[in-house]
Amino acid sequence: MVVLVTGESGSGTLLLAATPLGDARDASPRLTEALATADVVAAEDTRRVRALAGSLRVAPSGRVLSYYDAVEESRQSTLLEALRGGSTVLLVTDAGMPSVSDPGYRLVAACASEGLPVTCLPGPSAVTTALALSGLPSDRFCFEGFPPRKSGPRRRWLAGLVAERRTAVFFEAPHRIADTLDDAVTVLGPRRRAAVCRELTKTYEQVRRGELGELAEWAREGVRGEITVVLAGAETAAPEDPAELVAQVEQRAATGMRLKDAVAEIAEMGGVRKKDLYDAVLAARG
């Protein structure tokens, strides 16, 4: 049975519900009942939530509204009004937990600011599922969402993981995974260990473990499906001496990159000041 938390004002409750990653049998009994009884179901994809409800042999009795990135802001006032009026609003995304690289954060923040009750129906998460399957340390980890789509910003994003000692988990689209792994090899080196998890809980689930260089070569053949990447933490801290980074700057400069850009990229990766690294390059050039 779904237990609702009701505020003193008689307001309704926002239910954040995790949905199956692929196998409908992973749906919790609480999610099944909430789909059948909520006054409003806010779904990232209304067709998918109706299909999920059908597979669970329930039919939503309340209004089913779309709630995806492009309409998240415009739908918020409607959902807040329903909550203020005493309605139970169930928020679901296509797979996994709302707010985790999916719509939901803004609505939860708005409810918190107004003192409207929010609770969670826990369940599947691609982040923790991939982490558990990766074979990498899981005692400390961080979640990094999606990398930038373009190579330059993506390499700078990866540079922030050079000295990260925790295991990092992030999502990636299948048509970008090969390029992202190539950039990871460039920035983090080919020996960093990682795992690429695809189609978790589905028929063609696959977990590919290895070093970044091996995974990048494998991904060039093409990878399909929903992808979660787990990246091992750094074994040692990034160099603090700018002189140790000069060779990396010169390697990039030799490919035609402007010296200023090469210095900026390597300085961020190495955690040193750009001016100190630039001066070290000039000193090395004599």
mmCIF file of C-alpha atoms in Angstrom, residues 19-209:
data_model
loop_
_atom_site.group_PDB
_atom_site.id
_atom_site.type_symbol
_atom_site.label_atom_id
_atom_site.label_comp_id
_atom_site.label_asym_id
_atom_site.label_seq_id
_atom_site.Cartn_x
_atom_site.Cartn_y
_atom_site.Cartn_z
ATOM 1 C CA THR A 19 10.658 2.818 -12.834
ATOM 2 C CA PRO A 20 12.222 -0.348 -14.321
ATOM 3 C CA LEU A 21 15.317 0.071 -16.502
ATOM 4 C CA GLY A 22 14.017 -2.546 -18.907
ATOM 5 C CA ASP A 23 12.398 -5.494 -17.160
ATOM 6 C CA ALA A 24 8.886 -4.595 -15.967
ATOM 7 C CA ARG A 25 9.147 -7.251 -13.260
ATOM 8 C CA ASP A 26 11.486 -4.879 -11.386
ATOM 9 C CA ALA A 27 8.571 -2.537 -10.675
ATOM 10 C CA SER A 28 7.768 -2.327 -6.979
ATOM 11 C CA PRO A 29 4.267 -3.056 -5.615
ATOM 12 C CA ARG A 30 4.208 0.561 -4.391
ATOM 13 C CA LEU A 31 4.798 1.862 -7.921
ATOM 14 C CA THR A 32 2.064 -0.410 -9.270
ATOM 15 C CA GLU A 33 -0.455 0.867 -6.739
ATOM 16 C CA ALA A 34 0.585 4.495 -7.216
ATOM 17 C CA LEU A 35 0.061 4.221 -10.983
ATOM 18 C CA ALA A 36 -3.477 3.032 -10.328
ATOM 19 C CA THR A 37 -4.438 5.520 -7.622
ATOM 20 C CA ALA A 38 -2.542 8.807 -8.097
ATOM 21 C CA ASP A 39 -4.680 11.830 -9.016
ATOM 22 C CA VAL A 40 -2.043 12.973 -11.503
ATOM 23 C CA VAL A 41 0.712 10.991 -13.226
ATOM 24 C CA ALA A 42 3.456 13.251 -14.598
ATOM 25 C CA ALA A 43 5.496 11.168 -17.036
ATOM 26 C CA GLU A 44 8.535 11.860 -19.174
ATOM 27 C CA ASP A 45 6.835 9.866 -21.940
ATOM 28 C CA THR A 46 3.086 9.245 -21.578
ATOM 29 C CA ARG A 47 3.143 6.371 -24.053
ATOM 30 C CA ARG A 48 5.842 4.552 -22.133
ATOM 31 C CA VAL A 49 4.138 4.972 -18.774
ATOM 32 C CA ARG A 50 0.863 3.658 -20.209
ATOM 33 C CA ALA A 51 2.750 0.675 -21.649
ATOM 34 C CA LEU A 52 4.368 0.076 -18.256
ATOM 35 C CA ALA A 53 0.996 0.276 -16.527
ATOM 36 C CA GLY A 54 -0.415 -2.195 -19.048
ATOM 37 C CA SER A 55 2.394 -4.647 -18.422
ATOM 38 C CA LEU A 56 1.654 -4.342 -14.689
ATOM 39 C CA ARG A 57 -2.070 -4.881 -15.388
ATOM 40 C CA VAL A 58 -3.193 -1.588 -13.929
ATOM 41 C CA ALA A 59 -4.810 1.470 -15.519
ATOM 42 C CA PRO A 60 -4.089 5.017 -14.314
ATOM 43 C CA SER A 61 -7.277 6.465 -12.826
ATOM 44 C CA GLY A 62 -5.950 10.029 -12.712
ATOM 45 C CA ARG A 63 -4.792 12.503 -15.346
ATOM 46 C CA VAL A 64 -1.655 11.519 -17.247
ATOM 47 C CA LEU A 65 0.457 14.556 -18.198
ATOM 48 C CA SER A 66 3.701 14.769 -20.141
ATOM 49 C CA TYR A 67 6.634 16.061 -18.114
ATOM 50 C CA TYR A 68 9.835 16.089 -20.160
ATOM 51 C CA ASP A 69 12.713 18.552 -20.486
ATOM 52 C CA ALA A 70 11.061 20.909 -22.970
ATOM 53 C CA VAL A 71 7.845 21.317 -20.937
ATOM 54 C CA GLU A 72 9.239 20.879 -17.425
ATOM 55 C CA GLU A 73 9.117 24.591 -16.615
ATOM 56 C CA SER A 74 5.683 25.250 -18.129
ATOM 57 C CA ARG A 75 4.094 22.204 -16.441
ATOM 58 C CA GLN A 76 5.420 23.069 -12.986
ATOM 59 C CA SER A 77 2.680 25.555 -12.080
ATOM 60 C CA THR A 78 -0.016 23.008 -13.028
ATOM 61 C CA LEU A 79 1.510 20.325 -10.823
ATOM 62 C CA LEU A 80 2.081 22.703 -7.906
ATOM 63 C CA GLU A 81 -1.532 23.841 -8.126
ATOM 64 C CA ALA A 82 -2.678 20.211 -8.010
ATOM 65 C CA LEU A 83 -0.511 19.557 -4.961
ATOM 66 C CA ARG A 84 -1.757 22.646 -3.162
ATOM 67 C CA GLY A 85 -5.291 21.438 -3.819
ATOM 68 C CA GLY A 86 -4.683 18.110 -2.095
ATOM 69 C CA SER A 87 -3.922 15.883 -5.083
ATOM 70 C CA THR A 88 -1.394 13.079 -5.105
ATOM 71 C CA VAL A 89 1.049 13.625 -7.981
ATOM 72 C CA LEU A 90 3.149 10.678 -9.167
ATOM 73 C CA LEU A 91 6.321 11.687 -11.040
ATOM 74 C CA VAL A 92 8.006 9.058 -13.216
ATOM 75 C CA THR A 93 10.623 9.133 -15.956
ATOM 76 C CA ASP A 94 11.364 6.656 -18.738
ATOM 77 C CA ALA A 95 13.650 4.534 -16.555
ATOM 78 C CA GLY A 96 15.233 4.842 -13.132
ATOM 79 C CA MET A 97 14.820 7.614 -10.584
ATOM 80 C CA PRO A 98 13.405 11.063 -11.414
ATOM 81 C CA SER A 99 15.863 13.956 -10.952
ATOM 82 C CA VAL A 100 18.890 11.766 -11.769
ATOM 83 C CA SER A 101 19.757 13.237 -15.197
ATOM 84 C CA ASP A 102 15.993 13.323 -15.787
ATOM 85 C CA PRO A 103 13.211 15.851 -15.071
ATOM 86 C CA GLY A 104 12.183 16.278 -11.447
ATOM 87 C CA TYR A 105 14.747 18.381 -9.628
ATOM 88 C CA ARG A 106 12.995 21.709 -10.218
ATOM 89 C CA LEU A 107 9.621 20.414 -9.042
ATOM 90 C CA VAL A 108 11.129 18.905 -5.891
ATOM 91 C CA ALA A 109 12.928 22.193 -5.157
ATOM 92 C CA ALA A 110 9.686 24.141 -5.645
ATOM 93 C CA CYS A 111 7.810 21.787 -3.307
ATOM 94 C CA ALA A 112 10.549 22.100 -0.707
ATOM 95 C CA SER A 113 10.415 25.892 -0.835
ATOM 96 C CA GLU A 114 6.636 25.822 -0.263
ATOM 97 C CA GLY A 115 6.706 23.101 2.369
ATOM 98 C CA LEU A 116 4.713 20.691 0.210
ATOM 99 C CA PRO A 117 5.221 17.005 1.123
ATOM 100 C CA VAL A 118 7.534 14.950 -1.082
ATOM 101 C CA THR A 119 8.309 11.262 -0.682
ATOM 102 C CA CYS A 120 10.008 8.592 -2.755
ATOM 103 C CA LEU A 121 9.077 5.121 -3.951
ATOM 104 C CA PRO A 122 12.600 3.640 -4.308
ATOM 105 C CA GLY A 123 13.597 1.178 -6.960
ATOM 106 C CA PRO A 124 15.834 0.642 -10.001
ATOM 107 C CA SER A 125 18.757 2.951 -10.754
ATOM 108 C CA ALA A 126 21.178 2.613 -13.651
ATOM 109 C CA VAL A 127 23.839 4.373 -11.564
ATOM 110 C CA THR A 128 23.983 1.867 -8.723
ATOM 111 C CA THR A 129 23.248 -1.127 -10.966
ATOM 112 C CA ALA A 130 26.213 -0.340 -13.217
ATOM 113 C CA LEU A 131 28.420 0.416 -10.224
ATOM 114 C CA ALA A 132 27.629 -2.965 -8.687
ATOM 115 C CA LEU A 133 28.329 -4.804 -11.962
ATOM 116 C CA SER A 134 31.502 -2.917 -12.855
ATOM 117 C CA GLY A 135 33.860 -4.777 -10.561
ATOM 118 C CA LEU A 136 35.388 -1.426 -9.567
ATOM 119 C CA PRO A 137 35.598 -0.020 -6.019
ATOM 120 C CA SER A 138 32.192 1.166 -4.833
ATOM 121 C CA ASP A 139 32.941 2.366 -1.308
ATOM 122 C CA ARG A 140 33.207 5.953 -2.613
ATOM 123 C CA PHE A 141 31.798 7.124 -5.942
ATOM 124 C CA CYS A 142 30.455 10.187 -7.738
ATOM 125 C CA PHE A 143 27.838 10.601 -10.457
ATOM 126 C CA GLU A 144 28.709 12.937 -13.341
ATOM 127 C CA GLY A 145 25.547 12.929 -15.491
ATOM 128 C CA PHE A 146 26.157 13.212 -19.259
ATOM 129 C CA PRO A 147 29.458 14.470 -20.753
ATOM 130 C CA PRO A 148 29.346 17.501 -23.083
ATOM 131 C CA ARG A 149 28.511 16.585 -26.661
ATOM 132 C CA LYS A 150 31.469 18.312 -28.372
ATOM 133 C CA SER A 151 35.037 17.075 -28.059
ATOM 134 C CA GLY A 152 36.628 20.269 -26.712
ATOM 135 C CA PRO A 153 34.248 20.793 -23.798
ATOM 136 C CA ARG A 154 34.164 17.029 -23.240
ATOM 137 C CA ARG A 155 37.932 16.864 -22.856
ATOM 138 C CA ARG A 156 37.828 19.712 -20.362
ATOM 139 C CA TRP A 157 35.069 17.828 -18.510
ATOM 140 C CA LEU A 158 37.211 14.694 -18.467
ATOM 141 C CA ALA A 159 40.114 16.763 -17.198
ATOM 142 C CA GLY A 160 38.142 17.243 -14.007
ATOM 143 C CA LEU A 161 38.391 13.474 -13.453
ATOM 144 C CA VAL A 162 42.172 13.227 -13.864
ATOM 145 C CA ALA A 163 42.826 13.416 -10.130
ATOM 146 C CA GLU A 164 39.407 12.158 -8.955
ATOM 147 C CA ARG A 165 40.085 9.353 -6.497
ATOM 148 C CA ARG A 166 36.482 8.146 -6.347
ATOM 149 C CA THR A 167 34.936 5.805 -8.900
ATOM 150 C CA ALA A 168 32.933 7.941 -11.351
ATOM 151 C CA VAL A 169 29.687 6.947 -13.053
ATOM 152 C CA PHE A 170 28.215 8.734 -16.065
ATOM 153 C CA PHE A 171 25.724 8.214 -18.880
ATOM 154 C CA GLU A 172 26.446 8.449 -22.604
ATOM 155 C CA ALA A 173 24.496 8.133 -25.849
ATOM 156 C CA PRO A 174 25.365 5.140 -28.064
ATOM 157 C CA HIS A 175 26.319 7.311 -31.057
ATOM 158 C CA ARG A 176 28.823 9.273 -28.932
ATOM 159 C CA ILE A 177 30.352 6.560 -26.759
ATOM 160 C CA ALA A 178 33.230 5.784 -29.158
ATOM 161 C CA ASP A 179 34.276 9.440 -29.369
ATOM 162 C CA THR A 180 33.922 9.870 -25.610
ATOM 163 C CA LEU A 181 36.142 6.865 -24.908
ATOM 164 C CA ASP A 182 38.710 8.142 -27.428
ATOM 165 C CA ASP A 183 38.755 11.484 -25.620
ATOM 166 C CA ALA A 184 39.044 9.652 -22.292
ATOM 167 C CA VAL A 185 42.129 7.851 -23.568
ATOM 168 C CA THR A 186 43.652 11.177 -24.612
ATOM 169 C CA VAL A 187 42.921 12.896 -21.311
ATOM 170 C CA LEU A 188 43.111 10.066 -18.767
ATOM 171 C CA GLY A 189 45.469 7.670 -20.518
ATOM 172 C CA PRO A 190 44.844 4.206 -21.999
ATOM 173 C CA ARG A 191 45.488 2.301 -18.749
ATOM 174 C CA ARG A 192 42.681 3.712 -16.585
ATOM 175 C CA ARG A 193 40.218 0.924 -15.831
ATOM 176 C CA ALA A 194 36.532 1.264 -16.676
ATOM 177 C CA ALA A 195 33.365 -0.646 -17.478
ATOM 178 C CA VAL A 196 30.815 0.083 -20.181
ATOM 179 C CA CYS A 197 27.368 -1.216 -19.245
ATOM 180 C CA ARG A 198 24.652 -1.366 -21.887
ATOM 181 C CA GLU A 199 20.990 -2.378 -21.899
ATOM 182 C CA LEU A 200 20.970 -3.064 -18.150
ATOM 183 C CA THR A 201 18.303 -5.613 -17.078
ATOM 184 C CA LYS A 202 17.273 -6.119 -20.719
ATOM 185 C CA THR A 203 17.607 -9.167 -22.970
ATOM 186 C CA TYR A 204 20.902 -8.036 -24.494
ATOM 187 C CA GLU A 205 22.512 -6.731 -21.314
ATOM 188 C CA GLN A 206 26.280 -6.457 -21.652
ATOM 189 C CA VAL A 207 29.041 -5.324 -19.317
ATOM 190 C CA ARG A 208 32.406 -4.757 -20.964
ATOM 191 C CA ARG A 209 35.284 -4.328 -18.486
#
